[in-house]
Short mmCIF file of N, CA and C in Angstrom, two decimals:
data_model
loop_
_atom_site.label_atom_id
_atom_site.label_comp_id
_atom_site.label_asym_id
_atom_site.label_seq_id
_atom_site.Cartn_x
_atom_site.Cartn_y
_atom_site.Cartn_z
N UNK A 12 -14.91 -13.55 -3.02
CA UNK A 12 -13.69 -14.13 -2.51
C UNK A 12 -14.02 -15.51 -1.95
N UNK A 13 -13.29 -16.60 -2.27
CA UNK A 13 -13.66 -17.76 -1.91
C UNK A 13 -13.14 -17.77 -0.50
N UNK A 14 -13.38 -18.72 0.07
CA UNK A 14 -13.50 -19.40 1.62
C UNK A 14 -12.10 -19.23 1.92
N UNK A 15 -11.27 -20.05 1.42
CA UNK A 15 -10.12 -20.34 1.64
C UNK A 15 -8.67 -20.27 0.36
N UNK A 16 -7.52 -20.24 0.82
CA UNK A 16 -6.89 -19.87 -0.16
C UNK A 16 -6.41 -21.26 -0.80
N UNK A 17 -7.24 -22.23 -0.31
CA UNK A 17 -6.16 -23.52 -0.66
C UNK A 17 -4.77 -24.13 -1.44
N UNK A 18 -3.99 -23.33 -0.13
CA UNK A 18 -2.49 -23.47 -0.98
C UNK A 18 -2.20 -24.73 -0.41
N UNK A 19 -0.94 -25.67 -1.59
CA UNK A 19 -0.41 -26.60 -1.24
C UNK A 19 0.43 -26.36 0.13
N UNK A 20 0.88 -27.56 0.92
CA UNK A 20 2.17 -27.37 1.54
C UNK A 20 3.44 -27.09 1.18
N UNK A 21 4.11 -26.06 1.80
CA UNK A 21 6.04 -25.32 1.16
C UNK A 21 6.43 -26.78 1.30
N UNK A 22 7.23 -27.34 0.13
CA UNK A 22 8.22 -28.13 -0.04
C UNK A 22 9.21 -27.43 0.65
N UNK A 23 10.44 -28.38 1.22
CA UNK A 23 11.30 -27.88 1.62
C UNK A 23 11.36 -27.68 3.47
N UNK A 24 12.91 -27.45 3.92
CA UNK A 24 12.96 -26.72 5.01
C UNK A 24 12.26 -25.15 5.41
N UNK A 25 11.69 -24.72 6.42
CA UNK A 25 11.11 -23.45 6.89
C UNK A 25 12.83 -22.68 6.72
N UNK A 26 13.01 -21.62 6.15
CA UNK A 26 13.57 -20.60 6.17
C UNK A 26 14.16 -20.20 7.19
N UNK A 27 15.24 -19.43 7.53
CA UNK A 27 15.48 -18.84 9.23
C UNK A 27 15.04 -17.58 8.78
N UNK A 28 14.60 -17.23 10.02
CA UNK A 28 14.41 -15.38 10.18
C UNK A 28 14.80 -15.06 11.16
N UNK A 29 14.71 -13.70 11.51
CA UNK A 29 14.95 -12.95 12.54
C UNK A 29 13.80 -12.50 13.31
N UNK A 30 13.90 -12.63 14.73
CA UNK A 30 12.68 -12.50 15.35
C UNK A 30 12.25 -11.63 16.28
N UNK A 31 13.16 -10.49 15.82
CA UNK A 31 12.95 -8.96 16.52
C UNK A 31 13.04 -8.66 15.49
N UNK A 32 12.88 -7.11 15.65
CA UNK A 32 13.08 -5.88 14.35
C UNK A 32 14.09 -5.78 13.84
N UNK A 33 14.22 -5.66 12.42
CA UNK A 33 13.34 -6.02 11.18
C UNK A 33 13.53 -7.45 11.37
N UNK A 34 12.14 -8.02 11.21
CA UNK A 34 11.74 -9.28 11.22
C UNK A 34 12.08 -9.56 9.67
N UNK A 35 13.44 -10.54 9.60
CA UNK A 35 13.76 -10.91 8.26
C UNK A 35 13.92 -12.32 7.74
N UNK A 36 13.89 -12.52 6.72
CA UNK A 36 14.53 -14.04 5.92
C UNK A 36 15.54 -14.16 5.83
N UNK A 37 16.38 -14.86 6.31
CA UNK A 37 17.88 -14.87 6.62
C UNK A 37 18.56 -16.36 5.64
N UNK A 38 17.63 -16.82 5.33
CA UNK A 38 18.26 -18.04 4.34
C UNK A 38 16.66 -18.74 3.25
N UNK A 39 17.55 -19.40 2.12
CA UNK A 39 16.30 -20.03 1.37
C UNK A 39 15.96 -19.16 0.27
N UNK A 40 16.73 -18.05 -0.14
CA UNK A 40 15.53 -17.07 -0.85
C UNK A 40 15.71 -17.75 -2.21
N UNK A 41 14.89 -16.85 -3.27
CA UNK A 41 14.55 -17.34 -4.63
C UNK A 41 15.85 -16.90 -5.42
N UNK A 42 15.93 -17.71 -6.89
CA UNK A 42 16.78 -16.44 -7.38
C UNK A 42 16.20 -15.27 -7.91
N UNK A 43 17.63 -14.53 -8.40
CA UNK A 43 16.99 -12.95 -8.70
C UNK A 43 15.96 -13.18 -10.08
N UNK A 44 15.96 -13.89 -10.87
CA UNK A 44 14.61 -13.97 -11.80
C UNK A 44 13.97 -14.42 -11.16
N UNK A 45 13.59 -15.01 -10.44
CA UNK A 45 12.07 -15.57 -9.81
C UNK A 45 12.23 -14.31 -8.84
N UNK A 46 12.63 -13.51 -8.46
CA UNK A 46 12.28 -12.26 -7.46
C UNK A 46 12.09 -11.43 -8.25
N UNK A 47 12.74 -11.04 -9.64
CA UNK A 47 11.99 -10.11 -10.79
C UNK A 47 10.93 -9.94 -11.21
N UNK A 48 10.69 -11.40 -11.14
CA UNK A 48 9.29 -11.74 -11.77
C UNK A 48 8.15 -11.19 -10.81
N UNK A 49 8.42 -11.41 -9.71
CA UNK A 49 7.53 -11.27 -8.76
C UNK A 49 7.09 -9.83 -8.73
N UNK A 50 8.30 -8.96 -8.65
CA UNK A 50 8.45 -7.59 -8.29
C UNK A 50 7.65 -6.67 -9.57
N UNK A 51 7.76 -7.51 -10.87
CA UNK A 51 7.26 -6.68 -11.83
C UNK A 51 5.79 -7.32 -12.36
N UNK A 52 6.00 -8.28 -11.34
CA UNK A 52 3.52 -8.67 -11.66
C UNK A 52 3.03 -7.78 -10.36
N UNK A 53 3.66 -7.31 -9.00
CA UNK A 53 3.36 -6.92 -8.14
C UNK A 53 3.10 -5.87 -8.22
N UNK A 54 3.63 -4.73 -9.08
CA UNK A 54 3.71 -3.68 -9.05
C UNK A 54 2.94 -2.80 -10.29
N UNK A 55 2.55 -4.50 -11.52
CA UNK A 55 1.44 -3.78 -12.26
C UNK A 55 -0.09 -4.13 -11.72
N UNK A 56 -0.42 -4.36 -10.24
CA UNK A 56 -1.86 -4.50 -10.23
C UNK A 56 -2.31 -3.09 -10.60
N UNK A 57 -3.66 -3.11 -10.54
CA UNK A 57 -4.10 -1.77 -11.23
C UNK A 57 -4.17 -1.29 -9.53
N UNK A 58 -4.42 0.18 -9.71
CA UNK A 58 -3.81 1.15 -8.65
C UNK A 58 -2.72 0.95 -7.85
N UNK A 59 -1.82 -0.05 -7.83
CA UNK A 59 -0.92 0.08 -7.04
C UNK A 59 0.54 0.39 -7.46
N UNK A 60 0.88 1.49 -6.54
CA UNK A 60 1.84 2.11 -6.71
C UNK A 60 3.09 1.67 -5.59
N UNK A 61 4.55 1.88 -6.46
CA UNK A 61 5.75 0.98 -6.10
C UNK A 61 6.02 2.47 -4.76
N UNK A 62 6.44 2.48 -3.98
CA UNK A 62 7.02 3.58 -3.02
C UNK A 62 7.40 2.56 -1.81
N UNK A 63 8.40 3.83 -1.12
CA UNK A 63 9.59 3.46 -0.30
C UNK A 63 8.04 2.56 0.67
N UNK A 64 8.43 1.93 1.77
CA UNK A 64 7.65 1.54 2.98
C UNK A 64 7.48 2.43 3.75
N UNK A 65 6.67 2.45 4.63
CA UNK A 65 6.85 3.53 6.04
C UNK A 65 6.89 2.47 7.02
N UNK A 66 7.07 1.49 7.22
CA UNK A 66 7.15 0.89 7.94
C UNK A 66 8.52 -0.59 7.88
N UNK A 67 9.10 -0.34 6.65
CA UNK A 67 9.96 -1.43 6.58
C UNK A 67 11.56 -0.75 6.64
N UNK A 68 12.39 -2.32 5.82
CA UNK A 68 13.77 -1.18 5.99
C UNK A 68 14.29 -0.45 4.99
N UNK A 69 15.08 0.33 5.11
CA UNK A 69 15.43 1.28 4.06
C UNK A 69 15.19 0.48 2.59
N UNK A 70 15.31 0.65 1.34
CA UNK A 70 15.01 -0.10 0.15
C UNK A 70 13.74 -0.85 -0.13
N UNK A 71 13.18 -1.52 1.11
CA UNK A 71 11.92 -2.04 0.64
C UNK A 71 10.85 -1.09 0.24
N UNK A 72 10.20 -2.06 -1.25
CA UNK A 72 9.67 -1.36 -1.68
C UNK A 72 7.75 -1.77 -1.33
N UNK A 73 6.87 -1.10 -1.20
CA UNK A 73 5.99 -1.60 -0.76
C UNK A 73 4.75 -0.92 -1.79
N UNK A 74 3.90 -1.62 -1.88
CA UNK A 74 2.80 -1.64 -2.79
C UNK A 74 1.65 -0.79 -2.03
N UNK A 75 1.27 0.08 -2.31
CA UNK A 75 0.67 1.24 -1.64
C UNK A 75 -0.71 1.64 -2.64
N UNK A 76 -2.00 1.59 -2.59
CA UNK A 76 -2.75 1.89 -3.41
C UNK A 76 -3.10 2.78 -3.66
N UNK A 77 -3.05 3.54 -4.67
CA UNK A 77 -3.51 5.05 -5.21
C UNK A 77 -4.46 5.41 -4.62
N UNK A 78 -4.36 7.13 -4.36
CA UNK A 78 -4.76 7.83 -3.22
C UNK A 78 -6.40 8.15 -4.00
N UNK A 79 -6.68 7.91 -5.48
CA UNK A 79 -7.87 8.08 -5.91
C UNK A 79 -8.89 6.46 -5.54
N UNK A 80 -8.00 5.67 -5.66
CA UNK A 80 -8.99 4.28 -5.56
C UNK A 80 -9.77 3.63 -4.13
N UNK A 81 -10.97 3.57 -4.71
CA UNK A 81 -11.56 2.66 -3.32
C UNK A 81 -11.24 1.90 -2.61
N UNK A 82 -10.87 1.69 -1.05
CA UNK A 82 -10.84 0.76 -0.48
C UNK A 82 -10.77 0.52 0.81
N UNK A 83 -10.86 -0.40 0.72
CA UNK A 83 -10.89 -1.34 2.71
C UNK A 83 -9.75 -0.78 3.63
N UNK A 84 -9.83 0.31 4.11
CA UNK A 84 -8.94 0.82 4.84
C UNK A 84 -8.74 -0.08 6.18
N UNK A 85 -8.93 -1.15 6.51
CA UNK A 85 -8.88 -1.77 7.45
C UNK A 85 -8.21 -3.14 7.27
N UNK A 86 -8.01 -3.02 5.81
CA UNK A 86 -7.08 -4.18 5.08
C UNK A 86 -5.63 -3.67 4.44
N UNK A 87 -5.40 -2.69 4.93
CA UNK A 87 -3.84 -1.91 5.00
C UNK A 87 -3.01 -2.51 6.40
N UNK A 88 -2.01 -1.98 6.52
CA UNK A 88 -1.04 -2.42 7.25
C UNK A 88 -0.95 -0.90 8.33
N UNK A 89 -0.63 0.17 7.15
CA UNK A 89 -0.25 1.17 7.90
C UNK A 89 -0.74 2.04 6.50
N UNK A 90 -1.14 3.35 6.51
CA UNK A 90 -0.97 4.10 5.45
C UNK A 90 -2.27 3.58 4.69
N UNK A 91 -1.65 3.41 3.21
CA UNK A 91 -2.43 3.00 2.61
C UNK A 91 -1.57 1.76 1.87
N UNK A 92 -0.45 1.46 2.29
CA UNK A 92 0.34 -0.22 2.16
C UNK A 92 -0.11 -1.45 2.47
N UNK A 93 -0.70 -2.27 2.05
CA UNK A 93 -1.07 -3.27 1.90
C UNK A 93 -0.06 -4.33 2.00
N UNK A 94 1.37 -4.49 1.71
CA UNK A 94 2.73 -4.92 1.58
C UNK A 94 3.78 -4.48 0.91
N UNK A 95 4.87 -4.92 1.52
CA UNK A 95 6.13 -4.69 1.30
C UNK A 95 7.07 -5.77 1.20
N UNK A 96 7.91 -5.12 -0.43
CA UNK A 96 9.14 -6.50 -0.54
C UNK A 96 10.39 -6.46 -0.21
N UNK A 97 10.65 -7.17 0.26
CA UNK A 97 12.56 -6.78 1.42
C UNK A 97 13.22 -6.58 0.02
N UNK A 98 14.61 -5.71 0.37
CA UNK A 98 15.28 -5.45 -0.63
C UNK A 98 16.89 -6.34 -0.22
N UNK A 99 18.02 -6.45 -1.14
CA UNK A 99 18.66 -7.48 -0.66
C UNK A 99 19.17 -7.08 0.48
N UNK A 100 19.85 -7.97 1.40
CA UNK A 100 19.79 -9.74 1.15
C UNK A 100 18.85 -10.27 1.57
N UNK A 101 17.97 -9.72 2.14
CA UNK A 101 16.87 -10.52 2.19
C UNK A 101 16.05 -10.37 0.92
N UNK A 102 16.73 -11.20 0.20
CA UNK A 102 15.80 -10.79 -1.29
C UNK A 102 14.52 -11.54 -1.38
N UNK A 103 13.54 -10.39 -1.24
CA UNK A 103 11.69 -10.33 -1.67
C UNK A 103 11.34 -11.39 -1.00
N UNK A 104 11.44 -11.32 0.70
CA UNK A 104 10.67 -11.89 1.63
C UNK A 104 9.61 -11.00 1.90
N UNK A 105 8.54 -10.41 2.26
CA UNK A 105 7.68 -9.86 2.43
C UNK A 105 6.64 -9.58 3.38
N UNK A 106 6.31 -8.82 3.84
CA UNK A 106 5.20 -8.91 4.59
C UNK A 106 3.65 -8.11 4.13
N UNK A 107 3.21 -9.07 4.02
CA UNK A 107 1.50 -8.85 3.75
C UNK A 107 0.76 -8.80 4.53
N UNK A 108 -0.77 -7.71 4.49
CA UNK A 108 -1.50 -7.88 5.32
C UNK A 108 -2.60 -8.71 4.78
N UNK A 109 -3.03 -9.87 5.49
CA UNK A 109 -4.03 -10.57 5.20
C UNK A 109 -5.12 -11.05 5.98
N UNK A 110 -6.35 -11.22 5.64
CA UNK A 110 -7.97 -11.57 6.27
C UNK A 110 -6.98 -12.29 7.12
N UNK A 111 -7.56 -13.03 8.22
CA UNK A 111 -7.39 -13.63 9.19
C UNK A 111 -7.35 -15.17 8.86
N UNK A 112 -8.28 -15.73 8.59
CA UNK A 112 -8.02 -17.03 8.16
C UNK A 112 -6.87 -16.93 7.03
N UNK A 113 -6.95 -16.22 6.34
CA UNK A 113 -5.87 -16.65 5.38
C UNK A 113 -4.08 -16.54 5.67
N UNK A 114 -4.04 -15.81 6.88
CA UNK A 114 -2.81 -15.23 7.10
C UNK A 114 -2.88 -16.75 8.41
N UNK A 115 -3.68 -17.22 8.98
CA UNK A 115 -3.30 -18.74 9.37
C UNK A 115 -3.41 -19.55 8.24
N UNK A 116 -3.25 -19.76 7.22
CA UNK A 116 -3.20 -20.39 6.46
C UNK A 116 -1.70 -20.42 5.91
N UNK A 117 -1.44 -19.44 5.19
CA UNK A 117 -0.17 -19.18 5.09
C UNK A 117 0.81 -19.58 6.16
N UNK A 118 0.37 -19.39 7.62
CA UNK A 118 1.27 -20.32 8.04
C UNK A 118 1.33 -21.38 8.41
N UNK A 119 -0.15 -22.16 8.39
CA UNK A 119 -0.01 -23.42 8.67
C UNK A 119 0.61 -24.44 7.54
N UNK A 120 0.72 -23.72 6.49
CA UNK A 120 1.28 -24.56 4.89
C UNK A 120 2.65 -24.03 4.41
N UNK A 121 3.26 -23.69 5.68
CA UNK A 121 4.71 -23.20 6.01
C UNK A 121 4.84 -22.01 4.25
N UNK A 122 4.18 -21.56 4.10
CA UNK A 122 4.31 -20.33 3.13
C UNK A 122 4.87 -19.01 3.96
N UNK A 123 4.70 -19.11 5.20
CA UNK A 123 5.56 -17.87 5.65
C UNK A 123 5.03 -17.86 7.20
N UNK A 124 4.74 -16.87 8.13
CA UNK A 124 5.17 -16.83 9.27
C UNK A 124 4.44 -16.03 10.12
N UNK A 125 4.01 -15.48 10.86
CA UNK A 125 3.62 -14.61 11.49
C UNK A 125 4.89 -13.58 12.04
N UNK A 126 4.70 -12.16 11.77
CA UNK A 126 5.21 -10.73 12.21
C UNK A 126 5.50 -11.16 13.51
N UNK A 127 6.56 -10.40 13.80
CA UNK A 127 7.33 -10.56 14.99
C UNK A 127 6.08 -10.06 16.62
N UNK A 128 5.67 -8.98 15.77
CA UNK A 128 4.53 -8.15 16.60
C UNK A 128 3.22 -8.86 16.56
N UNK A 129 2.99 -9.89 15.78
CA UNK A 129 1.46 -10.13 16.22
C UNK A 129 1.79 -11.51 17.33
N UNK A 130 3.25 -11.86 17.51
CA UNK A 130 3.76 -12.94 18.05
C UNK A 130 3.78 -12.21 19.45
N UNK A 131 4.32 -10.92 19.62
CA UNK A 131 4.24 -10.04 20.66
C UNK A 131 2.89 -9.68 21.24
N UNK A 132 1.49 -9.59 20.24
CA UNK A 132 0.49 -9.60 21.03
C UNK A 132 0.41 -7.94 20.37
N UNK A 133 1.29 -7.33 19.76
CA UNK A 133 0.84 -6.01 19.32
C UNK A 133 0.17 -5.62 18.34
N UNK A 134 0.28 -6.81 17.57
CA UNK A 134 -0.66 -6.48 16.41
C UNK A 134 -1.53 -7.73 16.05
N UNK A 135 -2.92 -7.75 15.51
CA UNK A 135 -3.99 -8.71 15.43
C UNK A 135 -3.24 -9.68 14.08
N UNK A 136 -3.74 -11.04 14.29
CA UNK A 136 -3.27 -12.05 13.04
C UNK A 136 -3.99 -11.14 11.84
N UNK A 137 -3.16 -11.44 10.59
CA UNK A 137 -3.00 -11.11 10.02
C UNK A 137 -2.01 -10.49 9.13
N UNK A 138 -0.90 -10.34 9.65
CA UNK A 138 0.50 -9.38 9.33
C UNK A 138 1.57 -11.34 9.46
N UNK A 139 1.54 -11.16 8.16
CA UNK A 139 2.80 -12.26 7.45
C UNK A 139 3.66 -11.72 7.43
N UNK A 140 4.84 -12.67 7.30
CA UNK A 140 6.32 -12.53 6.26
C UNK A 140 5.33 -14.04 5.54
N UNK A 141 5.76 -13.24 3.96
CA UNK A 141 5.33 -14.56 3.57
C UNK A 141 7.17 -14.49 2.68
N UNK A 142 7.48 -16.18 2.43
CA UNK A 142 8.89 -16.28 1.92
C UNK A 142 9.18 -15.97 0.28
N UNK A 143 10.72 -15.97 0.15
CA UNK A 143 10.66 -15.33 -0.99
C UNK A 143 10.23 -16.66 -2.25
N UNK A 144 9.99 -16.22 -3.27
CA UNK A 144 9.48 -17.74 -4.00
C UNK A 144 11.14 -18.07 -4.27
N UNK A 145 11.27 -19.80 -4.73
CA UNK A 145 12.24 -20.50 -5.25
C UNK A 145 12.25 -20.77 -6.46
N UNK A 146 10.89 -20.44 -7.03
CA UNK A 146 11.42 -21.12 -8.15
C UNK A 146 9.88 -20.65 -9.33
N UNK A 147 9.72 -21.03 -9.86
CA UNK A 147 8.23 -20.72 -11.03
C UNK A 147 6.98 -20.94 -9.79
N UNK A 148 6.64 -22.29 -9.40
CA UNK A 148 5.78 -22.94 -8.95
C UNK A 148 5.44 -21.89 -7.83
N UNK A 149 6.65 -21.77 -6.99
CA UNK A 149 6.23 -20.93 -5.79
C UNK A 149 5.85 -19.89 -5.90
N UNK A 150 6.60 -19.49 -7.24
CA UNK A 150 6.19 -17.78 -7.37
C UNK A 150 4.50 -17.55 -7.87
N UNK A 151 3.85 -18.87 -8.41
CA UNK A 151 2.36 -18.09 -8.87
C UNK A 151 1.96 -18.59 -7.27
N UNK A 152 2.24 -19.37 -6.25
CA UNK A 152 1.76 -19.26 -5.02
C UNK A 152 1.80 -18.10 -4.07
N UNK A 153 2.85 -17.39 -4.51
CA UNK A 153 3.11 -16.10 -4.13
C UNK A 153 1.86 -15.23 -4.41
N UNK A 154 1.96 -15.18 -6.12
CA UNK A 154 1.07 -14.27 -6.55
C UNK A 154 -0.13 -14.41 -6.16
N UNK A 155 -0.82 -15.53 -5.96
CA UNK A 155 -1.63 -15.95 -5.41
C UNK A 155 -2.23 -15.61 -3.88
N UNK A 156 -1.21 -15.79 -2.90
CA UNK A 156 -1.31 -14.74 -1.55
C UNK A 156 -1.57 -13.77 -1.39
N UNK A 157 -0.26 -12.59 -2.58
CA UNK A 157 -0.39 -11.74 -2.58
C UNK A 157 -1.99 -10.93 -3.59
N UNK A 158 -2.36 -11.73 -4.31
CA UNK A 158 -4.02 -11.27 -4.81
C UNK A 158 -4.59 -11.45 -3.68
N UNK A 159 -4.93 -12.53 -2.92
CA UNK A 159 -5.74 -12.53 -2.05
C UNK A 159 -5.55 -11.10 -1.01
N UNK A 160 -4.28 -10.71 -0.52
CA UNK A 160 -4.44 -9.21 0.04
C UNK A 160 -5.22 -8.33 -0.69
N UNK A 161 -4.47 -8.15 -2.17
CA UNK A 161 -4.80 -6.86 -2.69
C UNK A 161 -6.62 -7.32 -2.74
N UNK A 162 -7.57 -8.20 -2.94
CA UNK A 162 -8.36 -8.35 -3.06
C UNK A 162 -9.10 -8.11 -1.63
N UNK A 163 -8.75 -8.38 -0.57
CA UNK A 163 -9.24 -7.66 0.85
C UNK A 163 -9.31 -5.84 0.47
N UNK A 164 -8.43 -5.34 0.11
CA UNK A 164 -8.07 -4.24 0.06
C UNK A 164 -9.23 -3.49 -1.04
N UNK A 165 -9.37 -3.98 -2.45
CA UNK A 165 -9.96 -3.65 -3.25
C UNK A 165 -11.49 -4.59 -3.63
N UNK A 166 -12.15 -5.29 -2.99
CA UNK A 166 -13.01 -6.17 -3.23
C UNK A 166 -12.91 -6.44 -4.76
N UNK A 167 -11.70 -6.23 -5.49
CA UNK A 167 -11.74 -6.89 -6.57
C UNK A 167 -10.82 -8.33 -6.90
N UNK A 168 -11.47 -9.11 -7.43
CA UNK A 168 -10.96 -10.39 -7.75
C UNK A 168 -9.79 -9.96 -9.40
N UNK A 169 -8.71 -11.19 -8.57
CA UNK A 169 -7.53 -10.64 -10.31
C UNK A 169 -7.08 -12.03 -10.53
N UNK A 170 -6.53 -12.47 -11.70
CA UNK A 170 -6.05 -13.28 -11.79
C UNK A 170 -4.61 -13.39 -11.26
N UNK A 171 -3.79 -14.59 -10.49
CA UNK A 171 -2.74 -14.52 -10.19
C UNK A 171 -1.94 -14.85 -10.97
#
């Protein structure tokens, strides 16, 4: 895993969210093909399986790694979920769990935000909303974030 995720800076205004529970994206999202797209590269990594969240809101669907495959149980969220994608209207804002430097990264290059709870002091950096993509460009930046989790999780490297 390299050093850093070196993402560009988000073009654009920062998004509004909500900053209690459910911590959401309230404006900015992608359209529904660039959220398709996302939803159906997300959900073919190898071992990961599409199921409800245990921790999000009703409809989100969250990427959960098969109960046979190896991994970094300390690079989950809760369970064995790694992330979860909002279902509408907050269409496919997300929250990921990510290494530490990288989840300040993500927000210092306005890609998304820190969890309402690690802002509260309840939970350690790491726990994003990262935003929904806008458009092609954003979405392999997406994919890109989102490998870097699943790759905490699975010490395997994938293409984004």
């Amino acid at each position: 895993m390299s050093k850093t995720l070196n993402l560009p800076k988000r073009v654009g205004p920062k998004p509004d969210t909500t900053h209690g529970l459910p911590h959401s994206q309230v404006t900015h999202h992608g359209p529904d093909h660039i959220v398709d797209q996302m939803r159906e590269w997300a959900f073919t990594l190898p071992c990961v399986e599409n199921r409800d969240s245990l921790v999000s809101v009703p409809g989100a669907r969250a990427m959960v790694m098969h109960d046979g495959a190896a991994c970094n149980h300390d690079a989950f969220m809760i369970g064995r979920e790694f992330a979860h994608i909002h279902p509408h209207p907050d269409n496919s804002s997300m929250h990921v769990q990510l290494p530490h430097d990288d989840a300040l990264e993500v927000v210092e290059k306005g890609w998304g935000e820190h969890h309402t709870l690690v802002l509260a002091g309840r939970r350690p950096v790491g726990l994003v909303m990262v935003f929904s993509p806008r458009d092609e460009v954003e979405l392999d930046i997406i994919k890109t974030i989102l490998s870097r989790s699943y790759e905490a999780v699975t010490a395997q490297k994938i293409a984004a």
